Tab-separated table of C-alpha atoms in Angstrom:
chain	number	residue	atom	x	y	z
W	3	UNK	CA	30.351	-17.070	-25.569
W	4	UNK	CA	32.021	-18.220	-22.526
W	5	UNK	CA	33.725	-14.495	-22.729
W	6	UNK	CA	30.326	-12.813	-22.676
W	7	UNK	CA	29.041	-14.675	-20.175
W	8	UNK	CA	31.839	-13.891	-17.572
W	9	UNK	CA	31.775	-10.360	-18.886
W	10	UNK	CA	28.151	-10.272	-18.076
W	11	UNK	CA	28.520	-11.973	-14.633
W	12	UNK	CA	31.719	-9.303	-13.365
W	13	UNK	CA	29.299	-6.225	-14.118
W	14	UNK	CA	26.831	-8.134	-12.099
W	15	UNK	CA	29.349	-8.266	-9.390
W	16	UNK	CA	30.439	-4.586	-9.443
W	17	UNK	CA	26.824	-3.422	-9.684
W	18	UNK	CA	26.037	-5.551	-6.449
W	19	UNK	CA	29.178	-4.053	-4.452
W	20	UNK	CA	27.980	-0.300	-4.836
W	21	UNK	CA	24.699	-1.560	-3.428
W	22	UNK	CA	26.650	-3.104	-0.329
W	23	UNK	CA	28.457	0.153	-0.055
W	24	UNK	CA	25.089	2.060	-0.441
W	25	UNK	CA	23.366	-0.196	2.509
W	26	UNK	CA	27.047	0.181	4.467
W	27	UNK	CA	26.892	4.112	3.704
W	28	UNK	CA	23.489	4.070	5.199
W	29	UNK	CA	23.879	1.430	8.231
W	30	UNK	CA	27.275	1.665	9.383
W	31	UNK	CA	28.037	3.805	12.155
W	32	UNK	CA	31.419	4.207	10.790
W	33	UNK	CA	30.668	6.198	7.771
W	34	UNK	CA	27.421	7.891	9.684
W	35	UNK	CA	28.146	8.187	13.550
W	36	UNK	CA	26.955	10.902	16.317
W	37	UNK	CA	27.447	14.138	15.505
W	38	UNK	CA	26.674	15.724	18.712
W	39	UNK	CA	24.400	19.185	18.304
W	40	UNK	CA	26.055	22.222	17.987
W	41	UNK	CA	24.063	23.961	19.943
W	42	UNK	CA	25.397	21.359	22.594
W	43	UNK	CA	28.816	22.451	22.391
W	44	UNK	CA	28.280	25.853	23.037
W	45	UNK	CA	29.316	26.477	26.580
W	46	UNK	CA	26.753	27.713	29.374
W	47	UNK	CA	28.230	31.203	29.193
W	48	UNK	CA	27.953	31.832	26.104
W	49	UNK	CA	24.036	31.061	25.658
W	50	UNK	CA	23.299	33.165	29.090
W	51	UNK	CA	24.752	36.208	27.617
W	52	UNK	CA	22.505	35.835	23.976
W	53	UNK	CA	19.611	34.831	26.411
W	54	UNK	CA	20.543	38.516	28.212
W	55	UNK	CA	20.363	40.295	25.076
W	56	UNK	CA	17.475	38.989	24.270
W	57	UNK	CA	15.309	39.454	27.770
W	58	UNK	CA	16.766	43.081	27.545
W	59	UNK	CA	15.508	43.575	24.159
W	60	UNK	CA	12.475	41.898	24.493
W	61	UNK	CA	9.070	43.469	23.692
W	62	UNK	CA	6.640	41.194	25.192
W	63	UNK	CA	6.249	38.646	27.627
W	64	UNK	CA	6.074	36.224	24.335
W	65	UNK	CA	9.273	36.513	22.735
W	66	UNK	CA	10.570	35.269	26.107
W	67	UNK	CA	8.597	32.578	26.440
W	68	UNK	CA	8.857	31.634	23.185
W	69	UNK	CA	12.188	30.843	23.900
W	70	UNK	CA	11.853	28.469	27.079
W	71	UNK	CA	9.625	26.039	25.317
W	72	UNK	CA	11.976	25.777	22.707
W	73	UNK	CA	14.589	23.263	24.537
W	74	UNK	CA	14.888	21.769	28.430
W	75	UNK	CA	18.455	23.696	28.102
W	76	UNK	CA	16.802	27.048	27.147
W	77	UNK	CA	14.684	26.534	29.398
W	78	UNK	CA	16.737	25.818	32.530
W	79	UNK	CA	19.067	28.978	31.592
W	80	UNK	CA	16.857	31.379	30.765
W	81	UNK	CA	15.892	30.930	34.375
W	82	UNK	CA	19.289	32.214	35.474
W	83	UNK	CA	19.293	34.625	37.535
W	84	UNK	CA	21.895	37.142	35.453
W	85	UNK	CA	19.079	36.751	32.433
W	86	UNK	CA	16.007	37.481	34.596
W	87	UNK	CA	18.130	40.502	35.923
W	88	UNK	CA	18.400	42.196	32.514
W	89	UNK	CA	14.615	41.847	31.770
W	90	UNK	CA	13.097	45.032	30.393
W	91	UNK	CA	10.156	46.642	31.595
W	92	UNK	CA	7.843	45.366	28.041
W	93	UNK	CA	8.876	41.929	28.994
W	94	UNK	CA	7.708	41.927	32.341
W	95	UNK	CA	4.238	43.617	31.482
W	96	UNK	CA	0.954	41.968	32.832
W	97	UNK	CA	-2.229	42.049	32.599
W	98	UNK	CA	-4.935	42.552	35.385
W	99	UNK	CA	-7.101	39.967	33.744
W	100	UNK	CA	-3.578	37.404	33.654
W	101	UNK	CA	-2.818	37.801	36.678
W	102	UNK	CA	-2.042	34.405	39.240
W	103	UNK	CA	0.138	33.163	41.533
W	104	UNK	CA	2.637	32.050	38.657
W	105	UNK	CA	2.955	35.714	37.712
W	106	UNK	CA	3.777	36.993	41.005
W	107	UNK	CA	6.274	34.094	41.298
W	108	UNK	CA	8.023	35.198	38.002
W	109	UNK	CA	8.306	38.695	39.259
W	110	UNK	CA	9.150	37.831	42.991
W	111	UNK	CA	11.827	36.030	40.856
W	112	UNK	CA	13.115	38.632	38.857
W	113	UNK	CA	13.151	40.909	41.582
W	114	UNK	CA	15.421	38.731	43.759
W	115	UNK	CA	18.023	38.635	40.941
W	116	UNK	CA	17.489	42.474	41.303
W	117	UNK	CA	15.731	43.476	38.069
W	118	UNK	CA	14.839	47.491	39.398
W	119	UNK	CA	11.444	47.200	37.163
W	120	UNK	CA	10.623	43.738	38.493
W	121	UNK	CA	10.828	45.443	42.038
W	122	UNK	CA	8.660	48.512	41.431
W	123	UNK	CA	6.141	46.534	38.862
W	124	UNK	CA	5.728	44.331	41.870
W	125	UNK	CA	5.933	46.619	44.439
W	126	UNK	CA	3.164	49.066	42.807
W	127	UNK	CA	0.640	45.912	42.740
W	128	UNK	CA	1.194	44.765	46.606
W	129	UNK	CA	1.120	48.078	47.809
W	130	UNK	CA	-2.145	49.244	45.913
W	131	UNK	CA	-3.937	45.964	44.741
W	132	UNK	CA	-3.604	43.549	46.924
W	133	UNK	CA	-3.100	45.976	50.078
W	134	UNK	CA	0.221	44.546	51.287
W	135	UNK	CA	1.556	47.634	52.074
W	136	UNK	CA	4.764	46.906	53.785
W	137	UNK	CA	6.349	44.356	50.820
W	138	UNK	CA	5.253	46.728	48.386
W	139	UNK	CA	7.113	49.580	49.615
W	140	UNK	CA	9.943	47.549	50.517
W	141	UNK	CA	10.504	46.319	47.006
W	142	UNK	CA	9.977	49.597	45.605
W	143	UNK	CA	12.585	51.048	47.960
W	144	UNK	CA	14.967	48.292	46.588
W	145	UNK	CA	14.549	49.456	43.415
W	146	UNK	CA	14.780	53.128	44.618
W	147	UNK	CA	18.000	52.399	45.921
W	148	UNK	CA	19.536	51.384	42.740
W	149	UNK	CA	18.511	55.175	41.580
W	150	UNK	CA	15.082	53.885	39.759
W	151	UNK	CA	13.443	57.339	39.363
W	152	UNK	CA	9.422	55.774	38.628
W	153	UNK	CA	10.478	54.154	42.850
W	154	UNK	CA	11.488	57.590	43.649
W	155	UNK	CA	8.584	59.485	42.498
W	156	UNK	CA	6.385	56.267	43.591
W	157	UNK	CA	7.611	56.758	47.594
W	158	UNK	CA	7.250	60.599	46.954
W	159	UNK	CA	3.677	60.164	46.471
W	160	UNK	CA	3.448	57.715	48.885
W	161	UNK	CA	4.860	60.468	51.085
W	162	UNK	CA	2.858	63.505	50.450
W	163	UNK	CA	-0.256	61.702	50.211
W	164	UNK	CA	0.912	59.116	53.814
W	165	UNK	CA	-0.973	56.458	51.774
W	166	UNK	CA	-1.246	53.038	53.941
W	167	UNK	CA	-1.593	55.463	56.749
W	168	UNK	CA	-3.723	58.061	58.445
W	169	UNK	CA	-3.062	61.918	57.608
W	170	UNK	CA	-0.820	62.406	60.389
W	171	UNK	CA	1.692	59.976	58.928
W	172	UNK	CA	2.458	62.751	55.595
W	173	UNK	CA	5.533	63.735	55.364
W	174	UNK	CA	6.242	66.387	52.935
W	175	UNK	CA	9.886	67.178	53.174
W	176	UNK	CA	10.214	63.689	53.210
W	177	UNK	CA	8.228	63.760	49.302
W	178	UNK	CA	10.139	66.853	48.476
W	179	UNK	CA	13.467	65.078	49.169
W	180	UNK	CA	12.478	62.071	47.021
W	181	UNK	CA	10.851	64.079	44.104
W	182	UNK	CA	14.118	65.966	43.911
W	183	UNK	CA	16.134	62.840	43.397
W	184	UNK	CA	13.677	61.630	40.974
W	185	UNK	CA	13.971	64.777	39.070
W	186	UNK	CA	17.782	64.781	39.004
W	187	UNK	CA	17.551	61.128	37.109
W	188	UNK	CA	15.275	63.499	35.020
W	189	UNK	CA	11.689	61.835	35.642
W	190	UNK	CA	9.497	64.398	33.873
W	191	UNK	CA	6.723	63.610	36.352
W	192	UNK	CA	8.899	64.649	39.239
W	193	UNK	CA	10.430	67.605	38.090
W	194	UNK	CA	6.533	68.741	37.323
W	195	UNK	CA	5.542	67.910	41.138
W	196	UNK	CA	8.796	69.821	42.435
W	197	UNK	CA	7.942	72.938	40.398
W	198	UNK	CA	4.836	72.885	41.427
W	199	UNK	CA	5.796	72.434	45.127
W	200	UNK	CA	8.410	75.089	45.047
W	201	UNK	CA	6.173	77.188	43.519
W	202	UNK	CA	3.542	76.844	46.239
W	203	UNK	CA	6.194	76.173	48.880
W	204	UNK	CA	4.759	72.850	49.734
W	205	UNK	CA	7.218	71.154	51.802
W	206	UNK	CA	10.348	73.398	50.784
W	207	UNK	CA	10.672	76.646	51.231
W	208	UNK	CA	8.599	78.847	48.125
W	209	UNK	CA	10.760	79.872	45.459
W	210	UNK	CA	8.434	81.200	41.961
W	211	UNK	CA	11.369	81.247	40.040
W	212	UNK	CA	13.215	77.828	40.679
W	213	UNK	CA	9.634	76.213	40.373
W	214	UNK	CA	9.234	77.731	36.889
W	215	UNK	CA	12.432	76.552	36.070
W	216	UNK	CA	11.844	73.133	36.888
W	217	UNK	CA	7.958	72.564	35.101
W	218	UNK	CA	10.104	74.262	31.590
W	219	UNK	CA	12.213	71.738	32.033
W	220	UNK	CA	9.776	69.275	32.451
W	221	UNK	CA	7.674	70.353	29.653
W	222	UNK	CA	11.102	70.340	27.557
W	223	UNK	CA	12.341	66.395	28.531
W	224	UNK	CA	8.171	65.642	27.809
W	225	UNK	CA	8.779	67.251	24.070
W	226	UNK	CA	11.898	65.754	23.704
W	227	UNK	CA	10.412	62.255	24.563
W	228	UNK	CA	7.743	62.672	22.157
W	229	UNK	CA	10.250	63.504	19.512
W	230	UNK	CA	12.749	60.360	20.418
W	231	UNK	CA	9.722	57.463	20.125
W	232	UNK	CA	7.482	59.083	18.061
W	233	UNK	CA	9.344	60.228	14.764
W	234	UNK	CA	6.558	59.865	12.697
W	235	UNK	CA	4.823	62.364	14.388
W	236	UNK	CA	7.059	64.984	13.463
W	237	UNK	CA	5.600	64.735	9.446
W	238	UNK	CA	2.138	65.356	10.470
W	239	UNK	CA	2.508	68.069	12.365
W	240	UNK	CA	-0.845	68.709	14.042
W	241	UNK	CA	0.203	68.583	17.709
W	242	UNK	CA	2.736	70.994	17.072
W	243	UNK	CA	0.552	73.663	16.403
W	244	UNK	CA	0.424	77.103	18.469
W	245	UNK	CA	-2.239	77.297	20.658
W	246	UNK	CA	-1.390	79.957	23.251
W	247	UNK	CA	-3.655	79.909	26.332
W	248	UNK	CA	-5.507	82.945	27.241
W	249	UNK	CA	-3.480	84.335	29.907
W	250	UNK	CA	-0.512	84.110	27.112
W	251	UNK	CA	-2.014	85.730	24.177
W	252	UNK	CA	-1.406	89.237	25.364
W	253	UNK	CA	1.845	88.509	27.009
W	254	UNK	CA	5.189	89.297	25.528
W	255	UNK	CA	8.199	86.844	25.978
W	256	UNK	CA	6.350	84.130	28.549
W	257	UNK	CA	7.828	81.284	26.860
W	258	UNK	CA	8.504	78.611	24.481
W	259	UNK	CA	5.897	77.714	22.060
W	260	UNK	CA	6.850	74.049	21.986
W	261	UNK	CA	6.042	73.428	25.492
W	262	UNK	CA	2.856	71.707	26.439
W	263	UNK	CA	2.057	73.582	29.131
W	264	UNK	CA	2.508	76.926	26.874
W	265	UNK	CA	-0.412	75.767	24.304
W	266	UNK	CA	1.310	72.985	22.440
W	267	UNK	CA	-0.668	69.746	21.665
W	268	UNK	CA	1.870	67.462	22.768
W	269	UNK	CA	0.369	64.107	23.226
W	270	UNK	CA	0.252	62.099	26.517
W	271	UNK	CA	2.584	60.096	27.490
W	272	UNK	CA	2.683	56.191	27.284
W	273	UNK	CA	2.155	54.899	30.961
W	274	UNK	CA	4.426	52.597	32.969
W	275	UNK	CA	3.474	48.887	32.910
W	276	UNK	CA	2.962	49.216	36.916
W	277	UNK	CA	0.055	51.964	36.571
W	278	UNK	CA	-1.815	50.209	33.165
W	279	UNK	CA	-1.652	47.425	35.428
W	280	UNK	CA	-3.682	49.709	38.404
W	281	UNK	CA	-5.714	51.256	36.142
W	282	UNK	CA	-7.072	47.402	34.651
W	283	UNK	CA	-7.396	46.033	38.226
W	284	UNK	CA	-9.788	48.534	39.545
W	285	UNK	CA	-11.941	48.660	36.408
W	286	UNK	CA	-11.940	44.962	36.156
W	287	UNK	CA	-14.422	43.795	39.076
W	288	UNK	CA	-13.786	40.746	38.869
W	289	UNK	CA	-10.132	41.308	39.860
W	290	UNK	CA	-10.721	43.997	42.205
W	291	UNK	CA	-12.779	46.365	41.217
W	292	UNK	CA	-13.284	49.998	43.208
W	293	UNK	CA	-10.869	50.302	45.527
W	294	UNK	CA	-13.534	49.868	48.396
W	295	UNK	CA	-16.295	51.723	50.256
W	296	UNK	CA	-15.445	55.398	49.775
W	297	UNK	CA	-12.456	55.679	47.787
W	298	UNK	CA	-11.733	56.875	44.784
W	299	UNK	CA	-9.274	56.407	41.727
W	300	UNK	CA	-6.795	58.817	40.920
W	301	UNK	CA	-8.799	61.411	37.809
W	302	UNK	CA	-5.723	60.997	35.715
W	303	UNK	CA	-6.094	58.052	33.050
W	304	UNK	CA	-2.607	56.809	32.989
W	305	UNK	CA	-1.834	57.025	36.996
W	306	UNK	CA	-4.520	54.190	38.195
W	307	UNK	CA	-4.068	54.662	42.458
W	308	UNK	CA	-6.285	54.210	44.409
W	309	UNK	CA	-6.902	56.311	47.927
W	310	UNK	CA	-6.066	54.352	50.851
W	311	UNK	CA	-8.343	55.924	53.175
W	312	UNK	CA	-10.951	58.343	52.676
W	313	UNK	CA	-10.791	61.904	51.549
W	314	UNK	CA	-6.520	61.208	50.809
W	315	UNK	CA	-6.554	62.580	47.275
W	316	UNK	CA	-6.625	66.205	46.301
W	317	UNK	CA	-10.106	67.286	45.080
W	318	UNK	CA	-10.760	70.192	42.846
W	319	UNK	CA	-12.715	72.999	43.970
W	320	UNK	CA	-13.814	74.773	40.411
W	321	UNK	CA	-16.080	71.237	40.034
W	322	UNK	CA	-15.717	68.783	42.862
W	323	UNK	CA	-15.940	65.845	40.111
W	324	UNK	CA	-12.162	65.172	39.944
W	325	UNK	CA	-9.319	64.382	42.002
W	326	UNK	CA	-5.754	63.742	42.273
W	327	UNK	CA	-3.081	61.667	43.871
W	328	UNK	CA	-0.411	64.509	42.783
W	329	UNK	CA	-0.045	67.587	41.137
W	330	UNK	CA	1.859	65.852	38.296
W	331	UNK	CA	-1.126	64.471	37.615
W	332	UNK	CA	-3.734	66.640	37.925
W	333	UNK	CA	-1.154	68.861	36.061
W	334	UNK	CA	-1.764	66.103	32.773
W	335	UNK	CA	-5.171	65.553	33.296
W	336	UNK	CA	-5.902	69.408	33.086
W	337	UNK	CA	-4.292	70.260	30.038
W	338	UNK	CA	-5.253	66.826	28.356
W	339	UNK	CA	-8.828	66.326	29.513
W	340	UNK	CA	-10.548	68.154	32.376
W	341	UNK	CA	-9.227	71.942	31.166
W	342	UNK	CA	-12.606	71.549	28.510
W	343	UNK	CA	-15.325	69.630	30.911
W	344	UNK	CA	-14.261	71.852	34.416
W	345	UNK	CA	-17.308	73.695	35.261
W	346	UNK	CA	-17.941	76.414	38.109
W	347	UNK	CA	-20.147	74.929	40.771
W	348	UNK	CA	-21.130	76.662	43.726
W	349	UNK	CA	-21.333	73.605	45.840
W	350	UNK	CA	-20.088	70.447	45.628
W	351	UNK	CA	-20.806	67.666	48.466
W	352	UNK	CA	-19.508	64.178	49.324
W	353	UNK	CA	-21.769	60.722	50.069
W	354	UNK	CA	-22.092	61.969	53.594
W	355	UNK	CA	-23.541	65.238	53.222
W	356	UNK	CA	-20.134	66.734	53.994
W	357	UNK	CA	-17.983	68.949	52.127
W	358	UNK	CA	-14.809	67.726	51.306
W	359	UNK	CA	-12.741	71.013	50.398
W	360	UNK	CA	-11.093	71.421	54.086
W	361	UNK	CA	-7.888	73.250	51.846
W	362	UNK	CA	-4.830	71.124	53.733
W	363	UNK	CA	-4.036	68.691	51.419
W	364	UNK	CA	-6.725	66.201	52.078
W	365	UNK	CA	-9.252	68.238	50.143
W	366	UNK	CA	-9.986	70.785	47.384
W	367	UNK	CA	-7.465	71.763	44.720
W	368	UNK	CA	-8.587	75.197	44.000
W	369	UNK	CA	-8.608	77.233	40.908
W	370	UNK	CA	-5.527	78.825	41.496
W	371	UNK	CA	-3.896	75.450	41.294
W	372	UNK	CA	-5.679	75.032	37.709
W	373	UNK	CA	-3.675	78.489	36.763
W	374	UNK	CA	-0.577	77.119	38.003
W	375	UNK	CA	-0.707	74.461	35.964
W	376	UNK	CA	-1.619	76.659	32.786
W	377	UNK	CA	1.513	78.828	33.452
């Protein structure tokens, strides 16, 4: 009995010591310890260059802030300046209706660690929205500099048009120049506007053939665009269908069928962040709204300037109910929109009882220009 009983009593014991070394296991802080994080150990480096690939990859504003509210350490390095330098134009799009102090901060900031889109996304709204000519075309020519063809074709415009400025202050070899360097980084909008101004010998000397050259070329980087971001359009089909204007239908050899401006339905480009932005601000009147007493938008959906002064855009002459801050764009808005509402009118006149076609740039866009941009 006596043999049972200490039997009985060492069981006891051994039970009781794995429950000491359970508590120990749990309490000690030599069997548990600190394991620091590893997301602690990884050095600075390291997490700025993921944090790079990720702002350069991003597709919206969220998926970047998504990331600084995850940790203070995200947070403090996705502020550095290499990472905000790599941001891609999707991540810094804004809205109109968004739009505060904090968001112009942001972008000031990314544009001082020299993100090129930062600099013409901010740029575009100072010099059009919120009239501050001077910074905007500063930060767009910092952006130009670094060979950002939308800045080049931006100043161009700027240029032919002498927006911020009175008529006198155009300077169309000045536009030419910049369109052609645009063009050369292969900007499909300024190769369009060169063509057209060889063509007409606005600003350069005319050359018809060169300026042909240059608006097939155009219409062949648009195609290829298309094809490159929209591959599912290449099962359906419908907007590559042969349509061949009228002037074409009896010609023999005048080009490729798979151009736009040739008859094909090629569909209209996505616009840059910068002019969705315009475009928003001026139809939002609580933001903006018209662009003031007088002045009028830009006809072409995805451009979105404004005039700066009155009478600056191009007006056309067939209807008087359009106008243009460029030939690139009235070139798009034809064959996309106005080519089926453009009606003959014999006169057309202005809020002051003044005609406005005065045929030197600050006026009518005739019919011959609507031909150009058929052929």
């Amino acid at each position: 009995m006596c043999i049972e009983n200490k039997i009985v009593k060492r069981k006891r014991n051994d039970f009781s010591g794995i429950g000491d070394r359970r508590k120990r296991s749990k309490l000690s802080p030599e069997i548990t310890g600190h394991h620091p994080d590893l997301f602690d150990s990884l050095p600075d480096d390291l997490v700025v260059s993921i944090l790079c690939k990720l702002t350069s990859s991003a597709a919206s504003p969220a998926d970047f802030v998504n990331v600084l509210i995850t940790c203070k350490r995200l947070n403090g390095l996705g502020h550095h300046s290499l990472v905000l330098s790599k941001a891609s134009q999707k991540m810094l799009t804004v809205k109109a209706q968004n739009w505060s102090e904090s968001a112009q901060r942001f972008l000031k900031q990314c544009a001082d660690a020299g993100n090129v889109e930062a600099c013409y996304t901010l740029g575009m709204i100072r010099f059009y929205c919120l009239q501050n000519r001077g910074s905007g075309a500063s930060l767009m020519a910092k952006a130009a500099i670094s060979s950002h063809a939308p800045s080049l074709y931006s100043l161009a415009v700027i240029q032919f048009n002498g927006s911020g400025g009175s008529k006198n202050d155009k300077d169309l070899r000045a536009g030419v120049a910049l369109c052609a360097r645009a063009a050369f980084l292969g900007h499909i909008d300024a190769l369009r506007e060169l063509g057209h101004c060889l063509q007409d010998g606005y600003g350069v000397k005319q050359n018809i053939a060169e300026g042909r050259r240059f608006l097939v070329q155009a219409n062949a980087r648009e195609l290829a665009a298309v094809l490159s971001m929209t591959p599912s359009a290449l099962t359906a089909g419908g907007w590559l269908t042969w349509n061949p204007l009228p002037h074409h239908r009896h010609g023999a050899g005048s080009g490729c069928p798979l151009l736009s401006d040739f008859g094909c339905n090629v569909p209209a480009p996505e616009a840059h962040p910068a002019n969705q932005f315009l475009t928003e601000w001026f139809l939002n009147s609580s933001k903006g709204g018209v662009p003031g007493s007088g002045l009028r938008l830009c006809s072409h959906a995805g451009c979105g300037r404004p005039e700066s002064r009155r009478h600056e855009f191009r007006r056309c002459s067939v209807c008087g109910t359009v106008n243009y801050c460029s030939r690139a764009c009235q070139a798009l808005d034809w064959k996309m929109r106005h080519k089926a509402e453009c009606t003959l009118v014999e006169r057309w006149i202005d809020e002051d009882g003044e005609n406005d076609g005065n045929g030197n740039g600050d006026g009518e866009m005739g019919e011959e220009d609507q031909n150009m941009v058929e052929s």
